[in-house]
Coordinates of C-alpha atoms in Angstrom, one line a residue:
Chain A
M1 CA 59.9 -9.4 41.6
K2 CA 61.8 -12.5 40.7
V3 CA 62.3 -13.5 37.1
L4 CA 62.8 -17.1 36.1
V5 CA 64.5 -17.8 32.8
A6 CA 64.7 -21.3 31.2
V7 CA 67.6 -22.2 29.0
K8 CA 68.4 -25.2 26.8
R9 CA 71.7 -26.7 25.7
V10 CA 71.5 -27.4 21.9
I11 CA 73.8 -28.0 19.0
D12 CA 75.4 -24.7 17.9
Y13 CA 73.2 -23.1 15.2
N14 CA 76.0 -22.9 12.7
V15 CA 76.8 -26.6 12.8
K16 CA 75.7 -28.7 9.8
I17 CA 74.1 -31.7 11.5
R18 CA 74.7 -35.4 10.6
V19 CA 72.1 -38.1 10.9
K20 CA 73.5 -41.3 12.5
A21 CA 74.1 -44.2 10.2
D22 CA 71.5 -46.4 12.0
N23 CA 68.9 -43.6 11.6
S24 CA 68.3 -43.6 15.4
D25 CA 68.9 -39.9 15.8
V26 CA 71.2 -37.0 14.9
D27 CA 74.8 -37.5 15.8
L28 CA 75.8 -35.2 18.7
T29 CA 79.2 -36.7 19.5
N30 CA 82.0 -34.2 19.2
V31 CA 79.7 -31.5 18.0
K32 CA 79.9 -27.9 19.2
M33 CA 77.0 -27.2 21.7
A34 CA 75.7 -23.8 22.8
M35 CA 72.8 -22.1 24.5
N36 CA 69.7 -22.1 22.2
P37 CA 69.6 -18.7 20.5
F38 CA 66.1 -18.0 21.6
C39 CA 67.1 -18.8 25.2
E40 CA 69.9 -16.2 25.0
I41 CA 67.3 -13.6 24.1
A42 CA 65.2 -14.7 27.1
V43 CA 68.2 -14.3 29.4
E44 CA 69.0 -10.9 28.0
E45 CA 65.5 -9.8 28.5
A46 CA 65.5 -11.0 32.1
V47 CA 68.8 -9.2 32.8
R48 CA 67.5 -6.0 31.2
L49 CA 64.4 -6.2 33.5
K50 CA 66.8 -6.4 36.4
E51 CA 68.8 -3.4 35.1
K52 CA 65.6 -1.4 34.8
G53 CA 64.8 -2.2 38.5
V54 CA 61.8 -4.3 37.6
A55 CA 63.3 -7.6 38.5
T56 CA 65.1 -8.1 41.9
E57 CA 66.5 -11.5 41.1
V58 CA 67.1 -13.5 38.0
V59 CA 67.1 -17.3 38.3
A60 CA 68.2 -19.5 35.4
V61 CA 67.0 -23.1 35.1
T62 CA 67.8 -25.9 32.7
V63 CA 66.8 -29.5 32.3
G64 CA 69.4 -31.8 30.8
P65 CA 72.7 -33.7 31.1
K66 CA 75.6 -32.6 33.4
A67 CA 77.2 -30.7 30.5
A68 CA 74.2 -28.4 30.4
Q69 CA 75.8 -26.6 33.4
E70 CA 78.0 -24.9 30.9
Q71 CA 74.9 -23.1 29.6
L72 CA 73.8 -22.2 33.1
R73 CA 77.2 -20.7 33.8
T74 CA 76.8 -18.7 30.6
A75 CA 73.5 -17.4 31.8
L76 CA 75.1 -16.5 35.2
A77 CA 77.9 -14.7 33.3
L78 CA 75.3 -12.8 31.4
G79 CA 73.8 -11.5 34.6
A80 CA 71.6 -14.2 36.2
D81 CA 72.0 -14.4 40.0
R82 CA 71.7 -18.1 40.6
A83 CA 70.9 -21.3 38.7
I84 CA 69.0 -24.5 39.1
H85 CA 70.1 -27.6 37.1
I86 CA 67.6 -30.4 36.9
E87 CA 69.9 -33.2 35.8
T88 CA 68.8 -36.1 33.6
D89 CA 70.4 -38.0 30.7
E90 CA 67.0 -39.0 29.4
R91 CA 65.5 -37.5 26.2
V92 CA 63.0 -35.1 27.8
E93 CA 60.0 -34.0 25.7
S94 CA 58.5 -30.5 26.0
L95 CA 55.6 -31.7 28.3
A96 CA 58.0 -33.2 30.9
V97 CA 60.2 -30.0 30.8
A98 CA 57.0 -28.0 31.3
K99 CA 56.0 -30.2 34.2
L100 CA 59.4 -29.7 35.8
L101 CA 59.4 -26.0 35.2
A102 CA 55.9 -25.8 36.7
K103 CA 57.3 -27.3 39.9
V104 CA 60.1 -24.7 39.9
V105 CA 57.5 -22.0 39.4
E106 CA 55.5 -23.3 42.3
E107 CA 58.6 -23.3 44.5
E108 CA 60.2 -20.1 43.4
Q109 CA 57.0 -18.0 42.8
P110 CA 58.5 -15.8 40.1
G111 CA 56.6 -12.7 38.9
L112 CA 57.6 -13.5 35.3
V113 CA 59.0 -16.5 33.5
V114 CA 60.9 -16.0 30.3
L115 CA 61.7 -18.8 27.8
G116 CA 62.7 -18.9 24.2
K117 CA 59.9 -19.4 21.7
Q118 CA 61.5 -22.6 20.4
A119 CA 64.6 -24.7 20.6
I120 CA 66.5 -25.0 17.3
D121 CA 67.0 -28.8 17.6
T122 CA 63.5 -30.2 18.2
D123 CA 61.7 -27.1 16.7
N124 CA 58.7 -27.8 18.9
N125 CA 57.6 -24.4 20.0
Q126 CA 55.6 -25.8 22.9
T127 CA 57.3 -25.6 26.3
G128 CA 56.3 -22.0 27.3
Q129 CA 52.7 -22.6 26.4
M130 CA 52.6 -25.9 28.2
L131 CA 54.2 -24.3 31.3
A132 CA 51.6 -21.5 31.2
A133 CA 48.8 -24.1 31.0
L134 CA 50.2 -26.2 33.9
S135 CA 50.8 -23.2 36.1
G136 CA 47.5 -21.7 35.3
L137 CA 49.1 -18.5 34.1
P138 CA 48.5 -16.3 31.0
Q139 CA 51.0 -16.4 28.2
G140 CA 52.7 -13.9 25.9
T141 CA 54.3 -16.0 23.1
F142 CA 56.6 -14.8 20.3
A143 CA 57.2 -11.6 22.2
S144 CA 59.1 -8.8 20.5
E145 CA 58.4 -6.2 23.2
V146 CA 57.8 -6.7 27.0
V147 CA 56.8 -3.8 29.2
V148 CA 56.0 -4.5 32.9
D149 CA 53.4 -2.0 34.2
G150 CA 52.5 -2.6 37.9
D151 CA 50.7 -5.9 38.3
K152 CA 50.4 -6.3 34.5
V153 CA 52.7 -6.8 31.6
N154 CA 52.1 -5.6 28.0
V155 CA 53.5 -7.9 25.4
T156 CA 53.8 -7.2 21.7
R157 CA 53.7 -10.5 19.8
E158 CA 54.8 -11.4 16.3
I159 CA 51.8 -12.9 14.6
D160 CA 51.4 -14.0 11.0
G161 CA 49.9 -10.8 9.7
G162 CA 52.1 -8.4 11.7
L163 CA 52.1 -7.5 15.4
Q164 CA 49.6 -7.9 18.2
T165 CA 49.7 -6.3 21.6
I166 CA 48.1 -7.9 24.6
T167 CA 48.0 -7.2 28.4
L168 CA 48.5 -10.1 30.8
S169 CA 48.0 -10.2 34.5
L170 CA 51.2 -11.1 36.5
P171 CA 52.6 -13.6 37.1
A172 CA 52.8 -14.5 33.5
I173 CA 54.8 -16.6 31.0
I174 CA 56.7 -15.0 28.1
T175 CA 58.4 -16.6 25.2
A176 CA 61.0 -14.6 23.3
D177 CA 61.0 -14.1 19.6
L178 CA 64.2 -13.1 17.8
R179 CA 63.5 -9.4 17.6
L180 CA 62.9 -9.0 21.4
N181 CA 66.5 -7.8 21.9
E182 CA 70.1 -8.3 20.9
P183 CA 71.9 -10.5 23.5
R184 CA 75.1 -9.2 25.0
Y185 CA 78.4 -11.1 25.1
A186 CA 79.7 -12.3 28.4
K187 CA 82.9 -10.5 29.5
L188 CA 85.8 -12.4 30.9
P189 CA 85.5 -11.0 34.5
D190 CA 81.8 -11.9 34.4
I191 CA 82.6 -15.4 33.3
M192 CA 85.1 -15.7 36.2
K193 CA 82.5 -14.3 38.7
A194 CA 79.8 -16.7 37.3
K195 CA 81.9 -19.6 38.5
K196 CA 81.2 -18.5 42.1
K197 CA 77.5 -18.0 41.7
P198 CA 75.2 -20.6 43.3
L199 CA 74.1 -23.5 41.2
D200 CA 71.7 -26.0 42.7
V201 CA 71.6 -29.5 41.2
K202 CA 68.3 -31.4 41.4
T203 CA 66.8 -34.4 39.7
P204 CA 63.3 -35.0 38.1
G205 CA 62.7 -37.3 41.0
D206 CA 63.2 -34.5 43.5
Y207 CA 60.2 -32.8 41.9
G208 CA 58.2 -36.1 41.6
V209 CA 58.1 -35.7 37.8
E210 CA 58.2 -38.7 35.5
V211 CA 60.1 -37.7 32.3
A212 CA 59.2 -40.8 30.2
S213 CA 57.1 -39.8 27.2
K214 CA 54.4 -41.5 25.2
V215 CA 55.9 -40.2 22.0
S216 CA 58.7 -42.4 20.7
L217 CA 61.3 -41.5 18.1
L218 CA 61.2 -44.3 15.6
K219 CA 63.6 -43.0 13.0
V220 CA 65.6 -39.9 11.9
E221 CA 66.5 -39.5 8.3
S222 CA 68.2 -37.0 6.1
P223 CA 65.8 -35.0 4.0
A224 CA 65.7 -35.6 0.3
E225 CA 68.8 -33.9 -1.2
R226 CA 68.2 -31.2 -3.7
Q227 CA 70.1 -31.7 -6.9
G228 CA 72.6 -29.0 -7.5
G229 CA 71.3 -27.0 -10.4
V230 CA 72.9 -25.1 -13.3
K231 CA 74.2 -21.5 -13.5
V232 CA 72.7 -19.5 -16.4
A233 CA 74.6 -16.7 -18.1
S234 CA 71.8 -14.2 -18.7
V235 CA 68.3 -13.1 -17.8
D236 CA 67.1 -14.4 -21.2
E237 CA 68.5 -17.8 -20.6
L238 CA 66.9 -17.8 -17.1
I239 CA 63.5 -17.0 -18.5
D240 CA 63.9 -19.5 -21.3
K241 CA 64.8 -22.3 -18.8
L242 CA 61.9 -21.4 -16.5
K243 CA 59.5 -21.4 -19.4
N244 CA 60.6 -24.4 -21.4
E245 CA 62.6 -26.6 -19.0
A246 CA 61.0 -26.1 -15.5
K247 CA 57.7 -25.0 -17.0
V248 CA 56.9 -22.8 -14.0
L249 CA 56.3 -19.5 -16.0
Chain B
M1 CA 37.4 -41.7 17.2
S2 CA 36.7 -38.6 15.3
I3 CA 39.1 -35.9 14.3
L4 CA 38.7 -32.2 15.1
V5 CA 40.3 -29.5 13.0
L6 CA 40.7 -26.0 14.4
A7 CA 39.9 -23.6 11.6
E8 CA 42.5 -21.0 10.8
H9 CA 41.0 -17.6 10.0
H10 CA 41.8 -14.0 10.1
D11 CA 40.2 -10.8 8.8
G12 CA 36.8 -12.5 8.6
Q13 CA 38.1 -15.0 6.1
L14 CA 38.8 -18.7 6.3
A15 CA 42.6 -19.1 5.7
G16 CA 43.7 -21.4 2.9
A17 CA 45.8 -23.4 5.4
T18 CA 42.6 -25.0 6.8
A19 CA 42.1 -27.0 3.6
H20 CA 45.6 -28.4 3.9
V21 CA 44.9 -29.4 7.5
V22 CA 41.7 -31.2 6.5
A23 CA 43.9 -33.1 3.9
A24 CA 46.1 -34.2 6.8
A25 CA 43.0 -35.2 8.8
Q26 CA 41.8 -37.3 5.8
A27 CA 45.2 -39.1 5.8
I28 CA 44.6 -40.0 9.5
Q29 CA 41.0 -40.9 8.8
Q30 CA 42.1 -43.5 6.2
D31 CA 43.9 -45.4 8.9
S32 CA 41.6 -44.8 11.9
G33 CA 38.2 -44.0 10.5
G34 CA 35.9 -41.5 12.3
D35 CA 34.4 -38.2 11.2
I36 CA 36.3 -35.0 10.5
D37 CA 34.7 -32.0 12.3
I38 CA 35.9 -28.4 12.0
L39 CA 35.8 -26.0 14.9
V40 CA 35.5 -22.3 14.1
V41 CA 36.3 -20.1 17.2
G42 CA 36.1 -16.3 17.2
E43 CA 33.7 -13.4 17.2
N44 CA 31.3 -12.8 14.2
V45 CA 32.5 -15.9 12.4
A46 CA 29.3 -17.1 10.6
T47 CA 30.8 -16.5 7.1
I48 CA 33.9 -18.4 8.1
A49 CA 31.8 -21.3 9.2
E50 CA 30.0 -21.3 5.9
A51 CA 33.3 -21.4 4.0
A52 CA 34.5 -24.2 6.3
A53 CA 31.3 -26.3 5.6
K54 CA 32.3 -26.4 1.9
L55 CA 35.6 -28.1 2.5
D56 CA 35.6 -31.7 1.1
G57 CA 35.5 -34.5 3.7
V58 CA 34.1 -32.5 6.6
S59 CA 31.1 -33.9 8.4
K60 CA 30.3 -31.1 10.7
V61 CA 31.3 -27.5 11.4
R62 CA 31.1 -26.5 15.1
V63 CA 30.9 -22.7 15.7
A64 CA 31.9 -21.0 18.9
D65 CA 31.0 -17.4 18.3
N66 CA 31.5 -15.1 21.3
A67 CA 33.2 -11.9 22.2
V68 CA 35.5 -13.8 24.7
Y69 CA 37.0 -15.6 21.6
A70 CA 37.7 -12.4 19.7
H71 CA 41.4 -12.3 18.5
Q72 CA 41.6 -16.0 19.5
L73 CA 43.6 -15.4 22.7
A74 CA 45.2 -18.6 23.9
E75 CA 43.6 -18.6 27.4
P76 CA 39.9 -18.7 26.4
V77 CA 40.3 -20.7 23.2
G78 CA 42.6 -23.2 25.0
A79 CA 40.0 -23.6 27.8
L80 CA 37.2 -24.1 25.2
L81 CA 39.1 -26.7 23.3
V82 CA 39.8 -28.6 26.5
E83 CA 36.0 -28.8 27.0
L84 CA 35.4 -30.0 23.5
V85 CA 38.2 -32.5 22.7
N86 CA 36.9 -35.3 24.8
D87 CA 34.9 -36.5 21.9
Y88 CA 38.0 -36.8 19.6
G89 CA 41.1 -38.9 19.2
H90 CA 43.0 -36.3 17.2
I91 CA 43.0 -32.5 17.2
L92 CA 44.7 -30.8 14.3
A93 CA 45.5 -27.2 13.4
A94 CA 47.7 -25.3 10.9
A95 CA 51.2 -24.5 12.2
S96 CA 50.3 -20.8 12.2
T97 CA 51.2 -18.4 15.0
T98 CA 47.6 -18.6 16.2
A99 CA 47.5 -22.4 16.6
K100 CA 51.1 -22.6 17.8
N101 CA 50.0 -20.3 20.6
I102 CA 46.9 -22.3 21.6
M103 CA 47.5 -26.0 20.9
P104 CA 50.4 -26.8 23.3
R105 CA 48.2 -25.2 26.0
V106 CA 45.5 -27.7 25.2
A107 CA 47.9 -30.6 25.1
A108 CA 49.4 -29.8 28.5
L109 CA 45.9 -29.4 30.1
K110 CA 45.0 -32.8 28.7
D111 CA 48.4 -34.2 29.9
V112 CA 49.4 -35.3 26.4
S113 CA 52.3 -34.3 24.2
Q114 CA 52.0 -32.2 21.1
I115 CA 53.4 -33.2 17.7
S116 CA 54.5 -30.0 16.0
E117 CA 54.5 -29.3 12.3
I118 CA 53.9 -32.7 10.7
V119 CA 54.7 -33.0 7.0
A120 CA 53.4 -36.6 6.5
V121 CA 51.0 -39.1 8.1
D122 CA 52.4 -42.7 8.2
A123 CA 49.5 -44.0 10.3
A124 CA 47.0 -42.6 12.7
D125 CA 49.6 -42.6 15.4
T126 CA 52.8 -42.2 13.4
F127 CA 53.9 -38.9 11.8
K128 CA 56.9 -37.4 10.1
R129 CA 58.2 -33.9 11.1
P130 CA 61.2 -31.9 10.3
I131 CA 63.7 -31.2 13.1
Y132 CA 67.0 -29.2 13.2
A133 CA 65.7 -26.5 10.9
G134 CA 64.6 -29.1 8.4
N135 CA 68.0 -30.8 8.2
A136 CA 66.5 -34.1 9.5
I137 CA 63.1 -35.7 9.3
A138 CA 62.0 -37.5 12.4
T139 CA 59.3 -40.2 12.4
V140 CA 57.5 -40.3 15.7
R141 CA 54.8 -42.4 17.2
S142 CA 52.4 -41.2 19.9
T143 CA 50.5 -43.6 22.2
D144 CA 48.7 -40.7 23.9
V145 CA 44.9 -41.1 24.0
L146 CA 44.5 -37.7 22.4
K147 CA 46.9 -36.7 19.6
V148 CA 47.4 -32.9 19.5
I149 CA 49.0 -32.0 16.2
T150 CA 50.0 -29.0 14.2
V151 CA 50.3 -29.4 10.5
R152 CA 52.8 -27.8 8.1
S153 CA 50.5 -26.8 5.2
T154 CA 53.2 -27.3 2.6
G155 CA 53.3 -31.0 3.4
F156 CA 49.7 -31.6 2.3
D157 CA 47.6 -30.6 -0.8
A158 CA 44.5 -28.6 -0.1
V159 CA 41.2 -30.4 -0.2
G160 CA 38.5 -29.1 -2.6
T161 CA 35.5 -27.0 -1.8
N162 CA 32.5 -29.0 -2.9
G163 CA 31.5 -30.2 0.5
N164 CA 28.3 -29.6 2.3
A165 CA 28.8 -30.1 6.0
S166 CA 26.2 -29.3 8.7
V167 CA 26.8 -26.3 10.9
E168 CA 26.0 -26.4 14.6
T169 CA 26.5 -23.9 17.4
V170 CA 28.8 -24.5 20.4
D171 CA 27.3 -22.7 23.4
T172 CA 30.3 -23.2 25.7
V173 CA 31.5 -19.8 26.9
V174 CA 34.6 -19.6 29.2
E175 CA 35.8 -16.7 31.2
N176 CA 39.1 -14.9 30.7
S177 CA 40.4 -12.5 33.2
Q178 CA 44.1 -13.1 32.5
S179 CA 44.7 -11.6 29.1
T180 CA 43.3 -8.7 27.2
F181 CA 43.7 -7.7 23.6
I182 CA 45.0 -4.2 23.1
R183 CA 45.7 -3.7 19.4
Q184 CA 47.2 -5.1 16.3
E185 CA 49.2 -3.7 13.5
L186 CA 48.8 -5.7 10.3
A187 CA 51.0 -5.2 7.3
E188 CA 48.9 -4.1 4.3
S189 CA 49.3 -6.1 1.2
D190 CA 47.3 -6.7 -2.0
R191 CA 49.6 -9.6 -2.9
P192 CA 48.8 -13.3 -2.4
E193 CA 49.4 -14.7 1.1
L194 CA 53.1 -15.7 1.4
A195 CA 52.5 -19.2 2.7
G196 CA 50.1 -20.1 0.0
A197 CA 51.5 -18.3 -3.0
K198 CA 52.5 -20.2 -6.2
V199 CA 55.4 -17.9 -6.8
V200 CA 57.5 -16.2 -4.1
I201 CA 60.3 -13.6 -4.7
S202 CA 62.4 -12.8 -1.7
G203 CA 65.0 -10.2 -1.0
G204 CA 68.0 -10.4 1.4
R205 CA 70.6 -8.2 2.8
G206 CA 71.9 -7.8 -0.8
M207 CA 68.9 -5.5 -1.5
G208 CA 70.8 -2.8 0.4
N209 CA 67.8 -1.0 1.8
G210 CA 64.0 -1.1 2.1
E211 CA 63.5 1.3 -0.8
N212 CA 65.2 -1.2 -3.1
F213 CA 62.6 -3.8 -2.3
K214 CA 60.4 -1.8 -4.8
L215 CA 62.6 -3.5 -7.5
L216 CA 60.7 -6.7 -6.6
D217 CA 57.3 -5.2 -7.0
G218 CA 57.0 -5.1 -10.8
I219 CA 58.3 -8.7 -11.1
A220 CA 55.9 -9.9 -8.3
D221 CA 53.0 -8.2 -10.1
K222 CA 53.8 -9.8 -13.4
L223 CA 54.2 -13.3 -11.8
G224 CA 51.3 -12.9 -9.3
A225 CA 54.0 -13.6 -6.7
A226 CA 54.2 -12.9 -3.0
I227 CA 57.2 -11.0 -1.7
G228 CA 59.3 -12.5 1.1
A229 CA 62.5 -11.6 2.8
S230 CA 65.4 -13.2 4.6
R231 CA 66.0 -12.7 8.3
A232 CA 68.9 -10.4 7.5
A233 CA 66.7 -8.1 5.5
V234 CA 64.1 -8.0 8.3
D235 CA 66.7 -7.5 11.0
A236 CA 68.3 -4.7 9.0
G237 CA 64.8 -3.0 9.0
F238 CA 64.3 -3.2 5.3
V239 CA 60.9 -4.9 5.6
P240 CA 58.5 -5.9 8.3
N241 CA 59.0 -9.3 10.0
D242 CA 55.8 -10.9 8.7
M243 CA 57.6 -11.2 5.4
Q244 CA 60.4 -13.4 6.8
V245 CA 60.9 -16.8 5.3
G246 CA 62.8 -19.3 7.4
Q247 CA 62.9 -21.5 10.5
T248 CA 61.7 -18.6 12.6
G249 CA 59.4 -17.0 10.0
K250 CA 57.1 -18.5 7.4
I251 CA 57.6 -21.9 5.7
V252 CA 56.8 -21.7 2.0
A253 CA 56.9 -24.3 -0.8
P254 CA 55.8 -22.5 -3.9
E255 CA 56.2 -23.7 -7.5
L256 CA 58.9 -21.1 -8.0
Y257 CA 61.0 -19.4 -5.4
I258 CA 63.3 -16.6 -6.5
A259 CA 66.0 -15.6 -4.0
V260 CA 67.5 -12.2 -4.6
G261 CA 70.6 -11.1 -2.7
I262 CA 70.1 -14.0 -0.2
S263 CA 73.2 -15.9 0.8
G264 CA 71.3 -19.0 1.9
A265 CA 71.9 -19.5 5.6
I266 CA 70.5 -22.8 7.2
Q267 CA 67.8 -20.8 8.9
H268 CA 66.5 -19.4 5.6
L269 CA 66.8 -22.7 3.7
A270 CA 64.6 -24.3 6.4
G271 CA 61.8 -22.0 5.2
M272 CA 62.0 -22.6 1.4
K273 CA 64.0 -25.6 0.4
D274 CA 60.8 -27.6 -0.4
S275 CA 60.0 -25.2 -3.2
K276 CA 59.6 -26.9 -6.6
V277 CA 62.0 -24.7 -8.5
I278 CA 64.5 -22.4 -6.8
V279 CA 66.2 -19.5 -8.6
A280 CA 69.1 -17.6 -7.0
I281 CA 70.3 -14.2 -8.1
N282 CA 73.4 -13.3 -6.3
K283 CA 76.7 -11.5 -7.1
D284 CA 78.7 -13.9 -4.9
E285 CA 79.1 -17.1 -6.9
E286 CA 80.2 -19.0 -3.7
A287 CA 77.0 -18.2 -1.9
P288 CA 75.4 -21.4 -0.4
I289 CA 72.1 -20.6 -2.0
F290 CA 73.5 -21.8 -5.3
Q291 CA 73.9 -25.3 -3.8
V292 CA 70.1 -25.6 -3.6
A293 CA 69.1 -23.5 -6.6
D294 CA 68.0 -25.1 -9.8
Y295 CA 68.9 -22.1 -11.7
G296 CA 71.6 -19.6 -10.6
L297 CA 72.4 -16.3 -12.1
V298 CA 75.6 -14.6 -10.8
G299 CA 75.5 -10.9 -11.2
D300 CA 74.4 -7.5 -9.8
L301 CA 70.8 -7.6 -8.8
F302 CA 70.4 -3.9 -9.5
E303 CA 71.1 -4.7 -13.2
I304 CA 69.3 -8.1 -13.3
L305 CA 66.0 -7.2 -11.6
P306 CA 65.0 -4.3 -14.0
E307 CA 66.0 -6.5 -17.0
L308 CA 64.0 -9.5 -15.6
E309 CA 61.0 -7.3 -15.1
S310 CA 61.1 -5.9 -18.7
R311 CA 61.5 -9.4 -20.2
L312 CA 58.7 -11.1 -18.3

């Protein structure tokens, strides 16, 4: 079966972000960008399914500016067979991404779609669920284990109290949690080979999807700064401070 | 338009988070008016509905009790909500794994956006939410006809339990042939729930191994604290992942947060930096955790923890 994997270009997770002086958004000029960590895990899982002989083809897809092709090339270097870039410079909300991905799902008819559980920039945790809803497919979110078994897939999910295992009929949508796997690094020869792999460029218009959202971003601010505290010299001093100064004991 | 709150519950108990979500609903109600209803979905949930009826500010509790809703799988519960939300202008739920699973499904089926993990209500259509692991706060306005919202409990104080709402049954039953519950493995704990605890003590990679987490037990017992962990401690296999505090784990904001052997990566800070008082115990005096800690103690945790336990 074919596996579709969605990736997002985001600010590198190690970067300390800056809010723009006019509070319109976070400043992304000259900032290191990378593949969203949860998407890396999704790609790794798709590639592993191919290595196990479960997947016959892995197709990577992204929605974003031209520069997002770097992340598609990364996915190709990691083992995806081909890529689809839906190019737009607009700020695309989860719902619009899900609508675009639903069109790709309709066109490509994958047996499984793997996404990250959330992007580390917007922290929405919505797209996979929305895609499942729009495609009329079952969902296995926050997956820490995925086992394809005939026309079903068993998904172990990370839930608040521990773990839950469910069975979904295929095709299905999976979103990856951190513990699903440990992504590999792309080797130089694979990075070279990835440059020759097919990458289709489309636009939201090609799919007839309007990306404008009814949610507008009014303002972005830095959170309240915490005051740097004091260092204490001993356990006794710590307990004394907690009791008498902070009054939390 | 009225506001619908999806009750958070597990193990036959109404979760504390629900009372925080009702508080967020009241903040919206102040601007837009309307009633606040609670929906309890599951199997054998009568006692949960009774508890929900006691929450202050709630007009009506609606109960959908059926085997198809057991374990609150996203497909049937999402389908049920789509049937019910037409009467409402807002639908709110706690930002728990259960609701995060269901709510975006409902939003997409109603062709509206979801606003995730709000921490403040500016107006009935305008909300504040953290982005970039809590390193920025976005103010967003939604003109969607239905606002689908998840609420970060730590942003709102819980409402009281002196209410007396009416309880009515929802007869809608949907079919689900797409997903089946197989099993769950829940971590056993007598301690307070991590997300709602007044005191949290967390261990990181510096704990060395899972066995050493026992050093936190005595202190947690004396303080009535929940025990948490950093992602490094979870990934190293020291403790189960439901103890993880951080962007990808649980968000906590207790009165007192004690970080032991935790360096303070952005990911971890996202889960605890709204705590009232933060204490860091770490042998590395350059660790970033000291930049957010109100009280820092530099030293070997294996000496400090037993001493702390004996002095409390």
